[in-house]
Structure formats: C-alpha cells, structure tokens
Short mmCIF file of C-alpha atoms in Angstrom, two decimals:
data_model
loop_
_atom_site.label_atom_id
_atom_site.label_comp_id
_atom_site.label_asym_id
_atom_site.label_seq_id
_atom_site.Cartn_x
_atom_site.Cartn_y
_atom_site.Cartn_z
CA MET A 1 43.81 16.95 -64.39
CA PRO A 2 40.27 17.90 -65.48
CA ASN A 3 39.02 21.45 -65.22
CA SER A 4 35.84 20.13 -63.62
CA LEU A 5 34.54 17.03 -61.84
CA LYS A 6 31.15 15.47 -61.21
CA ILE A 7 30.14 14.95 -57.59
CA SER A 8 27.42 12.46 -56.72
CA LEU A 9 25.50 13.39 -53.56
CA VAL A 10 23.78 10.33 -52.09
CA ASN A 11 20.92 10.59 -49.60
CA ASN A 12 21.43 7.94 -46.93
CA ALA A 13 19.46 9.88 -44.30
CA PRO A 14 16.58 8.36 -42.32
CA PRO A 15 13.40 7.97 -44.40
CA GLY A 16 11.32 11.13 -44.58
CA THR A 17 14.29 13.43 -43.94
CA THR A 18 14.85 16.36 -46.28
CA VAL A 19 18.55 16.79 -46.98
CA TYR A 20 19.87 20.17 -48.09
CA ALA A 21 23.39 20.47 -49.54
CA TYR A 22 25.57 23.46 -50.44
CA ILE A 23 28.90 23.54 -52.25
CA THR A 24 31.19 26.49 -51.50
CA GLY A 25 34.80 27.49 -52.01
CA LEU A 26 37.23 29.70 -53.89
CA ALA A 27 36.91 29.50 -57.68
CA LEU A 28 40.46 29.06 -58.94
CA GLN A 29 39.52 29.88 -62.54
CA HIS A 30 37.66 33.03 -61.49
CA SER A 31 40.19 35.15 -59.52
CA ASN A 32 39.62 33.05 -56.36
CA ARG A 33 36.21 34.60 -55.80
CA ARG A 34 33.80 33.00 -53.37
CA VAL A 35 31.50 30.68 -55.25
CA PHE A 36 28.46 28.49 -54.76
CA VAL A 37 27.77 25.59 -57.10
CA LYS A 38 24.00 25.30 -57.57
CA HIS A 39 21.79 22.28 -58.23
CA ASP A 40 22.09 22.68 -62.02
CA SER A 41 25.89 23.10 -61.79
CA SER A 42 25.65 26.81 -62.52
CA LEU A 43 27.91 29.10 -60.50
CA TYR A 44 26.84 31.91 -58.20
CA PHE A 45 29.42 34.50 -57.17
CA PRO A 46 28.10 36.54 -54.21
CA SER A 47 28.54 40.23 -54.95
CA ASN A 48 30.32 42.57 -52.59
CA PRO A 49 27.59 44.13 -50.39
CA SER A 50 27.36 47.74 -49.27
CA LYS A 51 27.06 46.66 -45.62
CA ILE A 52 27.73 43.56 -43.56
CA LEU A 53 25.57 40.49 -42.90
CA GLN A 54 23.57 40.65 -46.10
CA PRO A 55 21.65 37.63 -47.41
CA LEU A 56 22.63 35.78 -50.56
CA GLU A 57 21.02 37.06 -53.75
CA GLU A 58 20.19 33.55 -54.97
CA ASP A 59 18.91 30.29 -53.51
CA CYS A 60 21.91 27.94 -53.59
CA ALA A 61 20.42 24.95 -51.79
CA ILE A 62 20.72 21.56 -53.47
CA VAL A 63 17.81 19.43 -52.26
CA LEU A 64 18.72 15.76 -52.48
CA GLY A 65 16.34 13.17 -53.86
CA ASN A 66 14.99 10.55 -51.48
CA ASP A 67 16.25 7.47 -53.32
CA PRO A 68 19.87 6.59 -52.40
CA LYS A 69 20.13 4.65 -55.65
CA VAL A 70 19.54 7.86 -57.61
CA PRO A 71 22.20 10.37 -56.51
CA THR A 72 22.08 14.08 -57.16
CA VAL A 73 24.93 14.84 -59.57
CA VAL A 74 26.58 18.26 -59.72
CA THR A 75 29.60 19.34 -61.74
CA ILE A 76 32.13 21.51 -59.91
CA PRO A 77 34.92 23.68 -61.37
CA GLN A 78 38.39 23.85 -59.86
CA ILE A 79 37.86 25.00 -56.27
CA ALA A 80 40.24 25.59 -53.34
CA GLY A 81 39.15 25.45 -49.71
CA GLY A 82 35.90 23.82 -50.75
CA ARG A 83 33.22 22.49 -48.46
CA ILE A 84 30.17 20.38 -49.10
CA TRP A 85 27.68 21.39 -46.44
CA TYR A 86 24.58 19.35 -45.56
CA SER A 87 21.68 19.78 -43.17
CA TYR A 88 18.56 17.89 -42.11
CA ASP A 89 15.07 19.35 -42.61
CA SER A 90 16.17 23.01 -42.49
CA PRO A 91 18.11 24.99 -45.09
CA LEU A 92 21.31 26.73 -44.00
CA THR A 93 21.82 30.48 -43.86
CA PHE A 94 24.92 32.03 -45.43
CA LEU A 95 25.54 35.77 -45.26
CA ARG A 96 27.66 38.23 -47.23
CA ASN A 97 30.23 40.61 -45.81
CA GLN A 98 32.38 43.18 -47.55
CA GLY A 99 35.89 42.71 -48.90
CA GLY A 100 36.00 39.17 -50.20
CA PRO A 101 38.69 37.79 -52.51
CA GLY A 102 38.67 38.64 -56.21
CA GLY A 103 36.44 41.65 -55.68
CA GLY A 104 33.47 39.61 -54.49
CA ALA A 105 31.87 39.14 -51.08
CA ALA A 106 33.34 37.59 -47.99
CA LEU A 107 31.20 34.70 -46.77
CA VAL A 108 29.78 34.26 -43.28
CA GLU A 109 29.49 30.49 -42.95
CA PRO A 110 27.43 28.47 -40.47
CA SER A 111 29.07 28.31 -37.04
CA VAL A 112 28.67 25.88 -34.16
CA LEU A 113 30.44 28.26 -31.77
CA ASN A 114 28.35 31.43 -32.13
CA PRO A 115 25.09 31.08 -30.16
CA THR A 116 23.52 33.88 -32.22
CA ASP A 117 24.29 32.21 -35.55
CA PRO A 118 21.04 31.50 -37.42
CA ASN A 119 22.22 27.92 -37.98
CA ASN A 120 22.99 27.24 -34.33
CA GLN A 121 19.93 25.04 -33.82
CA VAL A 122 20.16 23.32 -37.20
CA ASN A 123 21.59 19.81 -37.52
CA PHE A 124 24.36 20.32 -40.09
CA GLY A 125 27.85 19.19 -41.03
CA PHE A 126 30.36 19.38 -43.85
CA CYS A 127 33.22 17.64 -45.58
CA GLU A 128 36.18 19.42 -47.13
CA PHE A 129 37.75 19.28 -50.58
CA THR A 130 40.08 20.98 -53.02
CA LEU A 131 40.09 20.39 -56.76
CA ASP A 132 43.12 22.09 -58.28
CA PRO A 133 45.39 21.47 -61.29
CA ALA A 134 47.30 18.80 -59.32
CA GLN A 135 44.61 16.65 -57.73
CA LEU A 136 41.34 16.20 -55.92
CA PHE A 137 41.85 16.07 -52.16
CA ALA A 138 38.87 15.55 -49.87
CA ASN A 139 38.34 14.54 -46.26
CA ILE A 140 35.81 14.24 -43.48
CA SER A 141 36.56 16.34 -40.41
CA TYR A 142 35.83 16.29 -36.69
CA VAL A 143 38.41 18.92 -35.78
CA ASP A 144 35.72 21.32 -34.52
CA PHE A 145 32.74 19.07 -33.83
CA VAL A 146 30.97 15.80 -34.50
CA SER A 147 27.85 16.36 -36.54
CA GLY A 148 24.61 14.49 -36.15
CA ILE A 149 24.86 13.77 -39.89
CA PRO A 150 27.46 11.12 -40.75
CA ALA A 151 29.15 11.25 -44.14
CA GLY A 152 31.35 8.93 -46.18
CA LEU A 153 33.55 9.56 -49.22
CA THR A 154 34.30 7.40 -52.25
CA LEU A 155 36.77 8.29 -54.99
CA LYS A 156 37.26 6.30 -58.17
CA GLU A 157 40.41 6.97 -60.19
CA ARG A 158 40.64 6.64 -63.95
CA ASN A 159 42.79 3.53 -63.57
CA GLY A 160 39.96 1.84 -61.68
CA ASN A 161 41.40 2.16 -58.18
CA VAL A 162 38.87 3.05 -55.50
CA GLN A 163 39.46 4.89 -52.23
CA HIS A 164 36.75 4.89 -49.58
CA VAL A 165 36.34 6.59 -46.20
CA SER A 166 33.50 5.00 -44.25
CA GLY A 167 32.57 7.70 -41.76
CA MET A 168 30.22 6.82 -38.93
CA ALA A 169 27.12 4.68 -39.00
CA GLU A 170 23.69 6.23 -38.57
CA ASP A 171 24.02 6.05 -34.76
CA GLY A 172 27.55 7.47 -34.74
CA LEU A 173 26.76 10.60 -32.75
CA GLU A 174 24.91 8.55 -30.15
CA ARG A 175 27.94 6.29 -29.74
CA VAL A 176 30.27 9.27 -29.37
CA CYS A 177 28.02 10.71 -26.65
CA GLN A 178 27.95 7.40 -24.82
CA GLY A 179 31.74 7.18 -24.91
CA LEU A 180 32.16 10.70 -23.57
CA MET A 181 29.70 10.12 -20.73
CA GLU A 182 31.51 6.93 -19.75
CA GLN A 183 34.85 8.72 -19.78
CA THR A 184 33.55 11.47 -17.49
CA LYS A 185 32.52 8.79 -15.00
CA LYS A 186 36.04 7.37 -15.14
CA ASP A 187 38.17 10.50 -14.78
CA GLY A 188 35.83 13.32 -13.74
CA TRP A 189 36.80 15.63 -16.59
CA PRO A 190 33.88 17.36 -18.36
CA TRP A 191 33.86 15.27 -21.56
CA GLU A 192 30.09 14.84 -21.38
CA LYS A 193 29.63 18.62 -21.26
CA LEU A 194 30.87 18.78 -24.85
CA ILE A 195 27.51 17.31 -25.89
CA VAL A 196 25.26 20.05 -27.32
CA MET A 197 21.52 19.57 -26.94
CA LYS A 198 18.83 21.28 -28.98
CA LYS A 199 17.02 24.00 -27.05
CA GLY A 200 13.67 23.02 -25.63
CA GLY A 201 14.09 19.30 -26.27
CA GLY A 202 16.13 16.22 -25.63
CA GLN A 203 17.69 15.90 -29.09
CA VAL A 204 21.46 15.89 -29.34
CA LEU A 205 22.63 18.31 -32.03
CA ARG A 206 26.38 17.75 -32.03
CA VAL A 207 29.48 17.22 -29.91
CA LEU A 208 32.10 19.96 -29.69
CA SER A 209 35.82 19.29 -29.73
CA PRO A 210 37.56 20.03 -26.41
CA THR A 211 39.44 22.73 -28.33
CA HIS A 212 36.14 24.62 -28.16
CA ALA A 213 35.22 23.61 -24.62
CA GLY A 214 34.74 27.26 -23.73
CA ALA A 215 31.75 27.43 -26.08
CA ALA A 216 30.21 24.65 -23.98
CA GLY A 217 30.95 26.54 -20.76
CA VAL A 218 33.63 24.14 -19.51
CA LYS A 219 37.41 24.11 -19.17
CA PHE A 220 40.18 21.57 -19.59
CA ASP A 221 42.85 23.81 -18.06
CA GLY A 222 45.66 21.72 -16.61
CA PHE A 223 44.56 18.52 -18.31
CA PHE A 224 47.69 17.80 -20.38
CA GLU A 225 50.21 19.35 -17.97
CA PRO A 226 51.07 16.01 -16.26
CA LEU A 227 51.95 14.55 -19.67
CA VAL A 228 54.12 17.57 -20.45
CA GLU A 229 55.99 17.19 -17.17
CA ARG A 230 56.50 13.47 -17.81
CA ALA A 231 57.88 14.20 -21.29
CA TRP A 232 60.19 16.88 -19.90
CA ARG A 233 61.55 14.37 -17.35
CA LYS A 234 62.01 11.77 -20.05
CA TYR A 235 64.11 13.94 -22.35
CA ALA A 236 66.02 15.87 -19.65
CA GLN A 237 69.79 15.29 -19.84
CA GLY A 238 72.40 15.34 -17.14
CA LEU A 239 72.07 12.19 -15.06
CA ASP A 240 74.69 10.22 -16.99
CA GLY A 241 76.50 13.16 -18.55
CA SER A 242 75.46 12.24 -22.08
CA GLN A 243 73.75 14.98 -24.01
CA SER A 244 72.41 15.32 -27.55
CA ASN A 245 73.29 18.34 -29.61
CA GLY A 246 69.78 18.33 -31.07
CA HIS A 247 70.96 17.97 -34.66
CA ALA A 248 70.22 15.39 -37.35
CA LYS A 249 71.85 12.01 -36.85
CA GLU A 250 72.40 9.33 -39.36
CA GLU A 251 69.67 6.71 -39.38
CA LYS A 252 70.88 3.14 -39.73
CA GLY A 253 67.69 2.20 -41.48
CA LYS A 254 64.00 1.83 -40.91
CA ASP A 255 64.54 -1.71 -39.59
CA GLU A 256 66.38 -0.27 -36.60
CA LYS A 257 63.44 2.03 -35.86
CA ARG A 258 60.96 -0.80 -36.11
CA HIS A 259 63.18 -2.86 -33.78
CA ARG A 260 63.16 -0.12 -31.15
CA LEU A 261 59.38 0.22 -31.35
CA SER A 262 58.89 -3.54 -31.25
CA ALA A 263 61.08 -3.80 -28.17
CA LEU A 264 59.13 -1.02 -26.49
CA PHE A 265 55.77 -2.67 -27.28
CA GLN A 266 57.12 -5.92 -25.84
CA GLY A 267 58.15 -3.99 -22.76
CA PHE A 268 54.56 -2.76 -22.37
CA LYS A 269 53.33 -6.35 -22.59
CA ASP A 270 55.92 -7.63 -20.13
CA LYS A 271 54.83 -4.96 -17.65
CA LYS A 272 51.18 -5.82 -18.39
CA GLN A 273 50.53 -2.15 -18.91
CA GLY A 274 46.88 -1.58 -19.86
CA PRO A 275 45.79 0.95 -22.48
CA SER A 276 44.61 3.44 -19.89
CA GLN A 277 47.68 3.28 -17.65
CA GLN A 278 50.35 5.90 -17.67
CA SER A 279 54.11 5.65 -17.34
CA ASP A 280 55.50 6.42 -13.90
CA GLY A 281 57.83 8.91 -15.54
CA ALA A 282 60.94 7.42 -13.91
CA GLU A 283 62.84 7.15 -17.19
CA THR A 284 65.01 10.14 -17.99
CA GLY A 285 67.99 11.13 -20.11
CA CYS A 286 66.35 9.88 -23.31
CA GLU A 287 66.70 11.24 -26.81
CA MET A 288 63.76 11.96 -29.12
CA HIS A 289 63.87 11.37 -32.88
CA ILE A 290 61.58 13.29 -35.20
CA ASP A 291 61.35 12.06 -38.78
CA THR A 292 60.57 15.22 -40.73
CA GLN A 293 59.72 13.06 -43.77
CA THR A 294 61.55 15.66 -45.84
CA PRO A 295 65.12 15.87 -47.17
CA MET A 296 66.05 17.20 -43.72
CA GLY A 297 65.68 13.62 -42.50
CA ILE A 298 65.53 12.58 -38.85
CA LEU A 299 66.25 15.18 -36.19
CA SER A 300 67.25 14.29 -32.66
CA GLY A 301 66.18 16.23 -29.62
CA CYS A 302 66.49 16.51 -25.87
CA ILE A 303 66.40 18.99 -23.01
CA PRO A 304 70.03 19.97 -22.37
CA LYS A 305 71.28 20.03 -18.80
CA GLY A 306 70.29 23.24 -17.05
CA LYS A 307 67.71 24.15 -19.71
CA ASP A 308 63.93 24.02 -19.69
CA GLU A 309 63.41 23.87 -23.46
CA LEU A 310 63.17 20.87 -25.74
CA ILE A 311 65.80 21.34 -28.47
CA ILE A 312 65.06 19.46 -31.70
CA GLY A 313 67.38 19.98 -34.65
CA GLY A 314 68.53 23.24 -33.10
CA GLU A 315 64.96 24.53 -32.73
CA ALA A 316 63.84 25.36 -29.18
CA PHE A 317 60.37 24.40 -27.94
CA GLN A 318 58.96 25.60 -24.65
CA LYS A 319 56.51 23.58 -22.59
CA PRO A 320 53.07 23.57 -24.24
CA THR A 321 49.92 24.18 -22.27
CA THR A 322 46.73 22.17 -22.61
CA ALA A 323 45.31 24.87 -24.89
CA ASP A 324 48.43 24.69 -27.08
CA ILE A 325 48.11 20.92 -27.41
CA LEU A 326 44.39 20.92 -28.13
CA GLY A 327 44.59 23.70 -30.71
CA CYS A 328 47.96 22.73 -32.25
CA ASN A 329 48.58 26.33 -33.38
CA SER A 330 49.73 28.36 -30.38
CA GLY A 331 52.69 28.52 -28.02
CA PRO A 332 55.50 26.23 -29.22
CA PHE A 333 53.29 25.02 -32.10
CA THR A 334 53.08 28.41 -33.78
CA THR A 335 54.46 28.12 -37.31
CA GLY A 336 56.79 30.70 -38.81
CA PRO A 337 59.48 31.28 -41.43
CA SER A 338 61.66 28.27 -40.50
CA PRO A 339 60.97 25.24 -42.76
CA LYS A 340 62.68 23.00 -40.22
CA ARG A 341 60.53 24.16 -37.36
CA ASN A 342 57.41 23.95 -39.48
CA ALA A 343 58.26 20.33 -40.29
CA ILE A 344 58.79 19.47 -36.62
CA ILE A 345 55.63 21.13 -35.31
CA PRO A 346 52.97 18.77 -36.77
CA ARG A 347 54.86 15.67 -35.62
CA LEU A 348 55.59 17.03 -32.15
CA ALA A 349 52.03 18.33 -31.69
CA ALA A 350 50.61 14.97 -32.77
CA ALA A 351 52.86 13.14 -30.32
CA PHE A 352 51.43 15.24 -27.46
CA GLN A 353 47.85 15.04 -28.71
CA ARG A 354 48.03 11.24 -28.97
CA SER A 355 49.90 11.03 -25.64
CA CYS A 356 52.63 8.81 -27.03
CA ILE A 357 55.43 11.30 -26.40
CA GLY A 358 55.96 10.05 -22.85
CA ASP A 359 56.63 6.45 -23.89
CA ILE A 360 57.79 6.54 -27.51
CA MET A 361 61.01 8.21 -28.62
CA ASP A 362 60.60 7.86 -32.41
CA HIS A 363 57.97 10.01 -34.10
CA PRO A 364 55.70 9.78 -35.99
CA SER A 365 54.82 6.51 -34.27
CA PRO A 366 52.25 3.93 -35.46
CA PRO A 367 48.57 3.92 -34.43
CA GLU A 368 49.15 1.14 -31.89
CA THR A 369 50.85 3.74 -29.72
CA PHE A 370 48.05 6.34 -29.81
CA TYR A 371 45.89 7.24 -26.78
CA CYS A 372 47.48 4.47 -24.69
CA CYS A 373 48.30 6.42 -21.54
CA GLU A 374 46.72 9.11 -19.41
CA PRO A 375 46.12 11.94 -19.83
CA THR A 376 45.01 11.65 -23.45
CA ASN A 377 42.51 13.28 -25.76
CA HIS A 378 39.54 10.97 -25.28
CA TYR A 379 37.48 12.98 -27.75
CA CYS A 380 39.94 11.96 -30.48
CA ARG A 381 40.11 8.38 -29.23
CA ILE A 382 36.34 7.99 -29.17
CA VAL A 383 35.85 9.67 -32.54
CA HIS A 384 38.26 7.25 -34.19
CA GLU A 385 36.63 4.30 -32.45
CA CYS A 386 33.19 5.36 -33.69
CA ASN A 387 34.22 5.67 -37.33
CA LEU A 388 33.71 2.33 -39.01
CA ASP A 389 37.21 2.32 -40.47
CA GLY A 390 38.78 4.39 -37.69
CA LYS A 391 39.48 7.32 -40.01
CA GLY A 392 38.67 11.03 -39.77
CA TYR A 393 40.47 14.22 -38.76
CA ALA A 394 39.92 14.48 -35.01
CA PHE A 395 42.56 17.18 -34.56
CA ALA A 396 44.45 19.47 -36.90
CA TYR A 397 47.49 17.23 -37.44
CA ASP A 398 45.69 13.90 -37.58
CA ASP A 399 47.26 13.28 -40.98
CA VAL A 400 50.67 12.76 -39.32
CA GLN A 401 51.73 9.16 -39.77
CA PRO A 402 54.94 7.18 -40.33
CA ASP A 403 56.05 6.57 -43.90
CA GLY A 404 53.89 3.76 -45.21
CA GLY A 405 51.69 3.94 -42.12
CA THR A 406 47.92 3.60 -41.90
CA ASP A 407 46.07 6.81 -42.69
CA GLN A 408 44.10 8.24 -39.77
CA SER A 409 42.79 11.39 -41.39
CA GLY A 410 39.86 10.17 -43.47
CA LYS A 411 41.11 11.56 -46.77
CA VAL A 412 40.86 10.53 -50.40
CA ASN A 413 43.06 12.03 -53.08
CA ALA A 414 44.12 11.42 -56.67
CA GLY A 415 45.55 13.28 -59.62
CA ASP A 416 43.22 11.47 -62.01
CA PRO A 417 39.78 11.43 -60.36
CA GLU A 418 36.94 9.97 -62.38
CA GLU A 419 34.08 9.81 -59.90
CA PHE A 420 33.60 11.37 -56.47
CA ILE A 421 30.72 10.28 -54.23
CA VAL A 422 29.61 11.88 -50.97
CA SER A 423 27.21 9.69 -49.00
CA ILE A 424 25.20 11.66 -46.45
CA GLY A 425 23.37 10.10 -43.52
CA GLY A 426 25.19 6.94 -42.45
CA ARG A 427 22.65 4.35 -43.56
CA GLY A 428 24.39 1.51 -45.33
CA ALA A 429 27.85 2.76 -44.35
CA TYR A 430 30.49 0.16 -45.11
CA VAL A 431 34.21 -0.55 -44.81
CA GLY A 432 36.52 -1.27 -47.73
CA ASP A 433 37.92 0.40 -50.84
CA ARG A 434 35.07 -0.36 -53.20
CA MET A 435 32.20 1.44 -54.89
CA PRO A 436 28.84 1.59 -53.05
#
C-alpha cells in the first residue's frame, strides 16, 4: 500500500462556475492531527487556538481549472476520516476549536443543520475517503443531505481493474425534489418540506434527510410505527405452539435461502401486489433469519409467547421508534460491547429502513425487496432512483447487502490503488466500470 496517492479533481460543473475544493482528515503519519491538503500538495496542520471559533491560519482552498479534460491533481498522505469538500462560486469557511487530536486544533466543519453556520447559504457537498495501510476506501454520501453538486468516483487499481460510482446527473437535485413533492401528494407526509431553499430567492440549495427533519421544521413522528407493529405481529409466537429459541440454526445452504426468497417473490406476483402496497399483516408465528456474515453465521429470531421483545441469537430488541429507524443509532440500534449484537444491528436496522422486514424473513435481502411496501423511507428510495447507477449511501447502513449482492452504498475500495478521480458537477456522468 502506498504512503500517498494522487487524486484527480475534475470540474464538470456548469460553464462559468468557480469550483472550490478542500481536502481534510486525520493524518495517520502525523499523530492523527487534523490536516488540510493544499493545492500544491503541501500539508497544513491547524494549530491549537487560545479560544474557540478561530479562522484558519492559511488559505486551503483548491480552485479547480475550468477544463474537465485537465484535472487538478493533488497528492494526499495516508488519511483517516477524510473528506473532499466542494462548493460552487463561494469558498467554504472552516474554523478552529481547542483540543484537537495529536495536540492540534479541533475543526469546525461546514454544517447544513446549523442556521448560523457561515456556510449555510453556500451550495456545497462532500465525498468521504480513508487511505490507510490496508486500502483506499471512498464513497459518496446522502446520509445527511443531497447536495446541489453531484459527484462521481473512479478508482483504477494497479492490475487495471476500474471501479466507478456514477453519482447523479447535473439535474439530480431537481429530480430528487420532484420525487419528494410527488410523494407528499400521495401520502401527505412532509417529504417536500425537506427541500431547503436559498434565502431571498427561488434557488434550491439542498435536500435534508428525514433524519434531520427537525432542522426543516417538520416531524415524521409515528411514520414507521405501523411497519413496526406489522413486524411484531409477523414474528410473534404462540398461535401454533412452535417457538424459536433465538439461537443460530444450521443453514442447509444458500440455495435454500434463494428458494425461499424466490417463492416469496412469486407469491407477490400471484397476489399482484404493487410496489407501493403493504402487507395486511395477517401472517404471524414466523421466524426471522439474520445472516451476520461473520463466523457467528445465521441467527434465528422471533418474539416468544408472552414477550414484547424480538429475540435474535439470544439478544433482545425492543420496538424501535421512527427516530430510531431513521437514525440507525438509538434505541434498539445502539451498539455496545457485544460483537453478536453489533453484527445484528446493521442488518436489522436496514431491514426496517428498507421496509422489507414485514414481508421477508431472511436478511440481508436483495435490492428487489427494498422500499416495496408502505410505510417506507421515500427519501432513500428517491435518492437511489436519481443516481444513475442506483448507488450512494442514503442511510447509515446502506452498505448492508447479501453475500455476493449488488452494492448499494456508492463505494470504491482497493488495496492497490493507482489512480483516484473525483468528478464534481454531474456533467457527462456515466454508468459503467471504466475510466472517464
């Protein structure tokens, strides 16, 4: 694994747009201090200030050239928790606080949730990466918001293999807004209120995730509760006297799992169940199977007779609320010291988020089962639909997939990266694992 890597920043923004980029993270070879990589590949380590909210001591903006055929190339060191930030026509403001890692400053990054943030009215976005001794891992993210600046990633490995994440086209944000407005007309929930407009004008800045609906002044309280109740009915035991002990069972093979899923899909077709219909919840006494995709194997689960907790592999899960499901990190989805529980949580949370838990008993399930019944996270559904290749983190555990399944998360990764390209702006976005 190289100690450094060249990143090519490509300007695919509308003509006449000035694109500013910033590269931040924790410098692994420098005591994990906060670092900026500047336009000439030099490193700036913000010093620990004497008081909070102090400006940077150096200009760290990387201004991209206008010709997409001539990328701006920057060499980065090994960095953890890295972000490549980008903005249109206005530079971003980063501030220093006291007590950062490695003796340096803590960094106050641009926020879409703080109305007093100096970047609040700036059109900006970011992609995420880590370059460590094992690999380069990078992804596009919509977990918090959809930016008005689409981005795509391309990674070439030393063996010649190419990985590409398309991102959205130039009109991606507009399409997301249209989808949310149409969904509000259908179900009356405030999806369209997640659209953030620029003050004093009609320009759309971004779309917030429903996890942050409060920042938009709206609530989704009670939204997922009908799905939770349906799942609790499905896995409740006692009608036929058969109960699961919630422990790992032997799996007869992946073919058996595929057969069960295939039969279920055929059942949907036979019932002529449309993608927006929901199960009537009549089925009960079922057993869930969670593939931990670890040596712990497949764990079975149910709600024992007389109990109100879902027991999976001996771990007890209470009913999640809508906030728990949207955020994936509270209530029953709070991680802790148990490796078993921590392996179950992402797969269980994803099953609720994608609304397949009420109809599918084997998890993780394939993408054909996602967002197929109500209530579901239409923000996630629409975001995936508006990405040219359907990929991009729309919630925290969007990387959950069956073994050998199609990636949903919009990531590229390799232990032998040769070239990493970040295309900013959406013009000329394409689908397929090839170089631009």
